[in-house]
Amino acid sequence: MNQAKKDYIFYSIVMIFAIFFLASTPQIQSTNQSFIIGPATWPYILLILMIFLGLYGIVSTLIKAKVMKSEELIAKEEAAPVKKIFHLSIPVVSLLVVIIYVLLLNVIGFIFSTVLFLYGITLLLGTKKQLTAILFSIITMVVFVILFSVLLQIPLPRGIGVFRELSLFFY
Amino acid sequence: MLDYLISGLLNVVTDPINLIMLIAAIFIGYLGGAIPGVSGTMLVVIMVPVTYSFEPDSAFILLTGIYAITAFSGAISAILLRTPGTPEAVVTTFDGYPMAQKGQPGRALGIAIFCSVVGGVIGTLCLMLISPALANVALSFSAPEYFALAVMGLTVVASLSGKALAKGLIGVLIGLMISTIGMDPLTGTLRYTFGSSALLSGIDLIPVIIGLFALSEFLKKTTESHAVQEVISNVKTKLFEIEIFKKIKGTMARSTIIGIFVGILPGIGATTASMLSYSETVRWSKEKEKDSYGKGNPKGIAASETANNAAAMGTLVPLLSLGIPGGATAAVLLGAFVLHGMQPGPTLFSTEPELMYTIFAALLIANLVMLIVSKPFIKIFQKIVNVPYSILGPLIVVFCVIGTYTVRNSYVDILIMVVFGIIGFILEKYRFPLATIILGVVLGPLTESQFRRAVEMSSGDFSIFFTRPISLTLLIISALMLFFPLISGLFKKRKNQEQEG
């Protein structure tokens, strides 16, 4: 994908974003009519400016793309060999792991989800030894719990049900 | 006044509890500030309830000490990890990280330490000496001027985005839109909550920052697992090098002034100060040099670190003399004063002069101590950097999660953080200037509320922004800043054409 195509997509997303919010702005009903400028005015100003800039971006990309074509300058593709797992690149897999971790956090609590997450992601990112990954994930979790929950008294997510009861033993 | 300062210094040094508090402040400030996701604001928030049982002296030595140290310590991870430890150090990553990558992490850190101490100490002296006079200037401001000021802050980063001005402006607008989500502060009306109770209090700044800068960075780095270890190791901090100092002294002087001035103006904190100072430094440099910014120019580090430390001290001017918080951390400190049964404001200097000067003394010592303590601490920090990314990366993620969670104990904030991590990861592929979104979110509430207050003040007359001299001047400066890159670009083109012709 060349730069012009990327820009078209970017500005289109901006336009969609702005139009979506613009469509939901009339729902803002001020309960207090004594103000000259209601709560919807400011968002209207921002969104109209955003649409204007999005249009400007598309038009300027059009002009630029034409100039580029006449000079026959086509951006080179970055085609570095990428390591893949299940046809997905490492950052995407990592992202999925992070999302699973965050979702589990509210169900099985900080202790278990953190250990599982750390174990999985450490192996994914290239730690070779199983033992290192296991020790690292358990020790790190313990340090975090002691540092934040016990010493700084910050309540960490406990999860639900059995996991909640279990976490109460530790923090 | 000097008597007060001396008694303040003695109060800090001779009282064992106060001394312990100062040491604790330094330790917590370094550790917390250097660790990404643990911002100075958060550290102060955590410590406020802890200090409840302390004497006011000890409590404020601890709180303001942490505050002073974190103004610098965020730079360590900004330089060595490209993950700013605190939001104030975002701009330090621009040149600090490239310089470290080039094999000069020690020099980058040395510049950061030296500039931080200079900025911090001069900032503290200004806080002590000219705070009443400077506060008077800001005191005469009202809504239209504040709005103009906020606009000025916004245009600065938009112009920072350089060639991608449209993208930068869109970033600012997105940031401003994010800040409108939640309950409208003036009327209490709900905006864009889409029926979700979690969005009632809006989207907090911390998840946005952590997501955009830290989590997206982690995702990007997952492919280059060993890069950090190889590039940045064997850091020998070079505290003072005469040839570097000669290069950056002008930048330091300018950045100190910018930092203090911006810091004093309420609502615009150290983060904006360092951004403003950075873009000013780029603008003031010679044409040949301009390309070297973002690639490890020492002036870039100096601009950011001098300004954010000076601004951190400047922010305390309106807080202590007027009772107006200059930023998020200052707002928390205001809460701490109230917790201890005091109301910051002009009267505090006459009722509690000893406490005020104890705070000044603690700030002065904390800033000076950085010269000595930073070197050994960076050695400890080195151990973290020498760990491979397959270990460090996951740690960063857990810190991102906990850091986000602790601010409001909100699970939704974690989800928001992840969403912004994804957005940041995607946007970076489109070469989008991420900092502009942050600026919009930081200045959003101020810009909007002052805009509306000003129009209320004039009973609906929008010309109020242009009829008041200070507001008009600030708006003209903003317009010039915004369009300067375009205009200068046109001039350059014409010049080139003439030369070719």
mmCIF file of C-alpha atoms in Angstrom, chain B residues 235-482:
data_model
loop_
_atom_site.group_PDB
_atom_site.id
_atom_site.type_symbol
_atom_site.label_atom_id
_atom_site.label_comp_id
_atom_site.label_asym_id
_atom_site.label_seq_id
_atom_site.Cartn_x
_atom_site.Cartn_y
_atom_site.Cartn_z
ATOM 1 C CA VAL B 235 25.721 3.825 30.095
ATOM 2 C CA LYS B 236 28.352 6.058 31.618
ATOM 3 C CA THR B 237 26.563 9.213 32.596
ATOM 4 C CA LYS B 238 28.511 12.236 31.459
ATOM 5 C CA LEU B 239 27.223 14.918 33.752
ATOM 6 C CA PHE B 240 28.977 17.964 32.400
ATOM 7 C CA GLU B 241 30.791 18.335 29.112
ATOM 8 C CA ILE B 242 32.000 21.799 28.299
ATOM 9 C CA GLU B 243 31.553 21.561 24.523
ATOM 10 C CA ILE B 244 28.003 20.279 24.886
ATOM 11 C CA PHE B 245 27.253 22.984 27.445
ATOM 12 C CA LYS B 246 28.472 25.636 25.019
ATOM 13 C CA LYS B 247 26.091 24.261 22.424
ATOM 14 C CA ILE B 248 23.018 24.121 24.642
ATOM 15 C CA LYS B 249 23.426 27.116 26.966
ATOM 16 C CA GLY B 250 21.263 29.375 24.787
ATOM 17 C CA THR B 251 18.584 26.713 24.584
ATOM 18 C CA MET B 252 18.734 26.257 28.352
ATOM 19 C CA ALA B 253 18.313 29.956 29.045
ATOM 20 C CA ARG B 254 15.362 30.252 26.672
ATOM 21 C CA SER B 255 13.761 27.051 27.891
ATOM 22 C CA THR B 256 14.036 28.107 31.539
ATOM 23 C CA ILE B 257 12.153 31.300 30.780
ATOM 24 C CA ILE B 258 9.535 29.499 28.673
ATOM 25 C CA GLY B 259 9.189 26.815 31.338
ATOM 26 C CA ILE B 260 8.685 29.208 34.219
ATOM 27 C CA PHE B 261 6.307 31.438 32.272
ATOM 28 C CA VAL B 262 4.191 28.584 30.937
ATOM 29 C CA GLY B 263 4.263 26.842 34.307
ATOM 30 C CA ILE B 264 2.896 29.906 36.060
ATOM 31 C CA LEU B 265 -0.050 30.201 33.686
ATOM 32 C CA PRO B 266 -2.786 28.040 35.199
ATOM 33 C CA GLY B 267 -4.008 24.982 33.363
ATOM 34 C CA ILE B 268 -0.918 24.654 31.217
ATOM 35 C CA GLY B 269 1.604 22.409 32.867
ATOM 36 C CA ALA B 270 5.081 21.015 32.392
ATOM 37 C CA THR B 271 4.077 18.785 29.471
ATOM 38 C CA THR B 272 2.965 21.752 27.394
ATOM 39 C CA ALA B 273 5.973 23.757 28.547
ATOM 40 C CA SER B 274 8.377 21.161 27.215
ATOM 41 C CA MET B 275 6.442 20.904 23.935
ATOM 42 C CA LEU B 276 6.428 24.681 23.510
ATOM 43 C CA SER B 277 10.091 24.964 24.418
ATOM 44 C CA TYR B 278 10.996 22.192 21.973
ATOM 45 C CA SER B 279 9.172 23.759 19.044
ATOM 46 C CA GLU B 280 10.680 27.157 19.904
ATOM 47 C CA THR B 281 14.149 25.619 19.923
ATOM 48 C CA VAL B 282 13.562 24.053 16.537
ATOM 49 C CA ARG B 283 12.299 27.347 15.194
ATOM 50 C CA TRP B 284 15.236 29.337 16.536
ATOM 51 C CA SER B 285 17.894 27.061 15.136
ATOM 52 C CA LYS B 286 19.696 27.494 11.871
ATOM 53 C CA GLU B 287 18.131 26.076 8.728
ATOM 54 C CA LYS B 288 20.899 23.449 8.370
ATOM 55 C CA GLU B 289 20.349 22.210 11.880
ATOM 56 C CA LYS B 290 16.573 21.810 11.682
ATOM 57 C CA ASP B 291 16.701 18.339 10.183
ATOM 58 C CA SER B 292 18.779 17.026 13.067
ATOM 59 C CA TYR B 293 15.879 17.397 15.547
ATOM 60 C CA GLY B 294 14.215 14.120 16.358
ATOM 61 C CA LYS B 295 17.450 12.370 15.490
ATOM 62 C CA GLY B 296 19.407 13.003 18.656
ATOM 63 C CA ASN B 297 20.122 16.725 18.815
ATOM 64 C CA PRO B 298 21.381 17.647 22.329
ATOM 65 C CA LYS B 299 19.418 20.896 22.138
ATOM 66 C CA GLY B 300 16.200 18.898 21.893
ATOM 67 C CA ILE B 301 16.875 17.154 25.202
ATOM 68 C CA ALA B 302 17.975 20.400 26.810
ATOM 69 C CA ALA B 303 14.836 22.208 25.622
ATOM 70 C CA SER B 304 12.505 19.575 27.020
ATOM 71 C CA GLU B 305 14.234 18.859 30.328
ATOM 72 C CA THR B 306 15.049 22.457 31.280
ATOM 73 C CA ALA B 307 11.524 23.573 30.481
ATOM 74 C CA ASN B 308 9.625 20.782 32.218
ATOM 75 C CA ASN B 309 11.572 21.123 35.443
ATOM 76 C CA ALA B 310 11.312 24.906 35.423
ATOM 77 C CA ALA B 311 7.604 24.605 34.623
ATOM 78 C CA ALA B 312 7.057 22.077 37.399
ATOM 79 C CA MET B 313 8.283 24.709 39.847
ATOM 80 C CA GLY B 314 6.445 27.500 38.019
ATOM 81 C CA THR B 315 3.190 25.561 38.342
ATOM 82 C CA LEU B 316 3.468 25.950 42.107
ATOM 83 C CA VAL B 317 3.409 29.773 41.849
ATOM 84 C CA PRO B 318 -0.329 30.133 41.184
ATOM 85 C CA LEU B 319 -1.042 27.242 43.557
ATOM 86 C CA LEU B 320 0.794 28.670 46.563
ATOM 87 C CA SER B 321 0.149 32.357 45.963
ATOM 88 C CA LEU B 322 -3.379 32.297 44.514
ATOM 89 C CA GLY B 323 -4.751 28.854 45.295
ATOM 90 C CA ILE B 324 -5.221 28.065 41.621
ATOM 91 C CA PRO B 325 -3.861 24.676 40.569
ATOM 92 C CA GLY B 326 -1.636 24.945 37.509
ATOM 93 C CA GLY B 327 -1.975 21.305 36.581
ATOM 94 C CA ALA B 328 -3.190 17.871 37.615
ATOM 95 C CA THR B 329 -0.527 17.311 40.281
ATOM 96 C CA ALA B 330 -1.018 20.828 41.617
ATOM 97 C CA ALA B 331 -4.727 20.080 41.940
ATOM 98 C CA VAL B 332 -3.895 17.030 44.045
ATOM 99 C CA LEU B 333 -1.558 19.150 46.168
ATOM 100 C CA LEU B 334 -4.395 21.635 46.641
ATOM 101 C CA GLY B 335 -6.452 18.745 47.977
ATOM 102 C CA ALA B 336 -3.601 17.851 50.315
ATOM 103 C CA PHE B 337 -3.585 21.370 51.758
ATOM 104 C CA VAL B 338 -7.316 21.151 52.379
ATOM 105 C CA LEU B 339 -6.801 17.721 53.975
ATOM 106 C CA HIS B 340 -4.408 19.375 56.416
ATOM 107 C CA GLY B 341 -6.901 22.110 57.197
ATOM 108 C CA MET B 342 -5.366 24.899 55.132
ATOM 109 C CA GLN B 343 -6.587 26.885 52.156
ATOM 110 C CA PRO B 344 -3.772 27.861 49.770
ATOM 111 C CA GLY B 345 -3.922 31.482 48.739
ATOM 112 C CA PRO B 346 -2.395 34.885 49.476
ATOM 113 C CA THR B 347 -3.171 34.578 53.178
ATOM 114 C CA LEU B 348 -1.130 31.407 53.569
ATOM 115 C CA PHE B 349 2.105 33.363 53.329
ATOM 116 C CA SER B 350 1.184 35.457 56.347
ATOM 117 C CA THR B 351 -0.387 32.679 58.415
ATOM 118 C CA GLU B 352 2.042 29.844 57.636
ATOM 119 C CA PRO B 353 5.286 31.489 56.462
ATOM 120 C CA GLU B 354 7.408 28.747 58.004
ATOM 121 C CA LEU B 355 5.583 25.980 56.147
ATOM 122 C CA MET B 356 5.837 27.888 52.858
ATOM 123 C CA TYR B 357 9.577 28.348 53.183
ATOM 124 C CA THR B 358 10.051 24.772 54.367
ATOM 125 C CA ILE B 359 8.410 23.711 51.109
ATOM 126 C CA PHE B 360 10.678 26.051 49.134
ATOM 127 C CA ALA B 361 13.740 24.710 50.946
ATOM 128 C CA ALA B 362 12.704 21.094 50.303
ATOM 129 C CA LEU B 363 12.217 21.839 46.602
ATOM 130 C CA LEU B 364 15.612 23.511 46.419
ATOM 131 C CA ILE B 365 17.358 20.570 48.104
ATOM 132 C CA ALA B 366 15.472 17.967 46.029
ATOM 133 C CA ASN B 367 16.499 19.701 42.829
ATOM 134 C CA LEU B 368 20.161 19.996 43.856
ATOM 135 C CA VAL B 369 20.324 16.406 45.113
ATOM 136 C CA MET B 370 19.580 15.177 41.577
ATOM 137 C CA LEU B 371 23.157 16.077 40.606
ATOM 138 C CA ILE B 372 24.538 13.529 43.075
ATOM 139 C CA VAL B 373 21.852 10.842 43.250
ATOM 140 C CA SER B 374 21.034 10.461 39.549
ATOM 141 C CA LYS B 375 24.259 8.692 38.569
ATOM 142 C CA PRO B 376 24.000 5.756 40.991
ATOM 143 C CA PHE B 377 20.269 5.460 40.360
ATOM 144 C CA ILE B 378 20.775 5.194 36.608
ATOM 145 C CA LYS B 379 23.196 2.321 37.274
ATOM 146 C CA ILE B 380 20.394 0.506 39.080
ATOM 147 C CA PHE B 381 18.014 1.417 36.279
ATOM 148 C CA GLN B 382 20.540 -0.077 33.863
ATOM 149 C CA LYS B 383 19.753 -3.503 35.252
ATOM 150 C CA ILE B 384 16.211 -3.101 33.991
ATOM 151 C CA VAL B 385 17.461 -2.085 30.564
ATOM 152 C CA ASN B 386 19.830 -5.039 30.313
ATOM 153 C CA VAL B 387 16.945 -7.431 30.641
ATOM 154 C CA PRO B 388 15.793 -8.823 27.245
ATOM 155 C CA TYR B 389 12.596 -7.443 25.807
ATOM 156 C CA SER B 390 10.768 -10.744 26.200
ATOM 157 C CA ILE B 391 11.009 -10.051 29.955
ATOM 158 C CA LEU B 392 10.870 -6.252 29.972
ATOM 159 C CA GLY B 393 7.981 -5.942 27.511
ATOM 160 C CA PRO B 394 5.547 -8.056 29.552
ATOM 161 C CA LEU B 395 6.560 -6.091 32.660
ATOM 162 C CA ILE B 396 5.696 -2.860 30.855
ATOM 163 C CA VAL B 397 2.278 -4.264 29.993
ATOM 164 C CA VAL B 398 1.571 -5.196 33.615
ATOM 165 C CA PHE B 399 2.716 -1.729 34.689
ATOM 166 C CA CYS B 400 0.430 -0.205 32.053
ATOM 167 C CA VAL B 401 -2.489 -2.175 33.460
ATOM 168 C CA ILE B 402 -1.773 -1.426 37.129
ATOM 169 C CA GLY B 403 -0.836 2.194 36.419
ATOM 170 C CA THR B 404 -4.135 2.725 34.648
ATOM 171 C CA TYR B 405 -6.132 0.878 37.260
ATOM 172 C CA THR B 406 -4.758 2.701 40.303
ATOM 173 C CA VAL B 407 -5.739 6.173 39.153
ATOM 174 C CA ARG B 408 -9.476 5.611 39.546
ATOM 175 C CA ASN B 409 -9.702 1.886 40.401
ATOM 176 C CA SER B 410 -11.632 1.535 37.220
ATOM 177 C CA TYR B 411 -11.657 -1.590 35.078
ATOM 178 C CA VAL B 412 -13.143 0.425 32.214
ATOM 179 C CA ASP B 413 -10.028 2.610 32.245
ATOM 180 C CA ILE B 414 -7.978 -0.520 31.479
ATOM 181 C CA LEU B 415 -10.210 -1.267 28.494
ATOM 182 C CA ILE B 416 -9.883 2.344 27.335
ATOM 183 C CA MET B 417 -6.104 2.061 27.718
ATOM 184 C CA VAL B 418 -6.041 -1.042 25.494
ATOM 185 C CA VAL B 419 -8.266 0.648 22.904
ATOM 186 C CA PHE B 420 -5.897 3.626 22.761
ATOM 187 C CA GLY B 421 -2.963 1.233 22.547
ATOM 188 C CA ILE B 422 -4.493 -0.251 19.408
ATOM 189 C CA ILE B 423 -5.299 3.204 18.015
ATOM 190 C CA GLY B 424 -1.742 4.368 18.685
ATOM 191 C CA PHE B 425 -0.262 1.245 17.106
ATOM 192 C CA ILE B 426 -2.323 1.728 13.938
ATOM 193 C CA LEU B 427 -1.854 5.504 13.748
ATOM 194 C CA GLU B 428 1.907 5.208 14.072
ATOM 195 C CA LYS B 429 1.885 3.117 10.893
ATOM 196 C CA TYR B 430 0.253 6.107 9.181
ATOM 197 C CA ARG B 431 3.043 8.356 10.526
ATOM 198 C CA PHE B 432 0.576 10.234 12.649
ATOM 199 C CA PRO B 433 1.888 12.662 15.319
ATOM 200 C CA LEU B 434 0.421 10.986 18.435
ATOM 201 C CA ALA B 435 1.393 13.786 20.834
ATOM 202 C CA THR B 436 -1.200 16.082 19.264
ATOM 203 C CA ILE B 437 -4.042 13.895 20.576
ATOM 204 C CA ILE B 438 -2.614 14.112 24.097
ATOM 205 C CA LEU B 439 -2.396 17.890 23.823
ATOM 206 C CA GLY B 440 -6.049 18.076 22.814
ATOM 207 C CA VAL B 441 -7.095 15.926 25.752
ATOM 208 C CA VAL B 442 -4.946 17.908 28.227
ATOM 209 C CA LEU B 443 -6.143 21.329 27.108
ATOM 210 C CA GLY B 444 -9.683 20.320 26.126
ATOM 211 C CA PRO B 445 -11.566 21.046 29.366
ATOM 212 C CA LEU B 446 -9.763 24.376 29.862
ATOM 213 C CA THR B 447 -10.281 25.532 26.282
ATOM 214 C CA GLU B 448 -13.954 24.729 26.223
ATOM 215 C CA SER B 449 -14.914 26.020 29.653
ATOM 216 C CA GLN B 450 -13.016 29.293 29.205
ATOM 217 C CA PHE B 451 -14.506 29.752 25.746
ATOM 218 C CA ARG B 452 -18.003 29.380 27.127
ATOM 219 C CA ARG B 453 -17.330 31.489 30.208
ATOM 220 C CA ALA B 454 -15.950 34.279 28.033
ATOM 221 C CA VAL B 455 -19.033 34.289 25.814
ATOM 222 C CA GLU B 456 -21.244 34.283 28.914
ATOM 223 C CA MET B 457 -19.212 37.233 30.225
ATOM 224 C CA SER B 458 -19.943 39.268 27.101
ATOM 225 C CA SER B 459 -23.572 38.056 27.026
ATOM 226 C CA GLY B 460 -23.156 36.305 23.718
ATOM 227 C CA ASP B 461 -20.801 38.677 21.951
ATOM 228 C CA PHE B 462 -18.028 36.672 20.279
ATOM 229 C CA SER B 463 -15.929 39.783 19.646
ATOM 230 C CA ILE B 464 -14.841 39.697 23.290
ATOM 231 C CA PHE B 465 -11.794 37.646 22.269
ATOM 232 C CA PHE B 466 -10.615 40.409 19.952
ATOM 233 C CA THR B 467 -11.469 43.533 21.908
ATOM 234 C CA ARG B 468 -9.363 42.744 24.963
ATOM 235 C CA PRO B 469 -5.689 43.575 24.335
ATOM 236 C CA ILE B 470 -4.057 40.571 26.059
ATOM 237 C CA SER B 471 -6.446 38.056 24.538
ATOM 238 C CA LEU B 472 -6.087 39.629 21.077
ATOM 239 C CA THR B 473 -2.276 39.552 21.316
ATOM 240 C CA LEU B 474 -2.279 35.899 22.353
ATOM 241 C CA LEU B 475 -4.649 34.961 19.529
ATOM 242 C CA ILE B 476 -2.535 36.803 16.953
ATOM 243 C CA ILE B 477 0.561 34.973 18.225
ATOM 244 C CA SER B 478 -1.356 31.686 17.935
ATOM 245 C CA ALA B 479 -2.366 32.414 14.349
ATOM 246 C CA LEU B 480 1.218 33.290 13.462
ATOM 247 C CA MET B 481 2.477 30.098 15.083
ATOM 248 C CA LEU B 482 -0.074 28.010 13.223
#
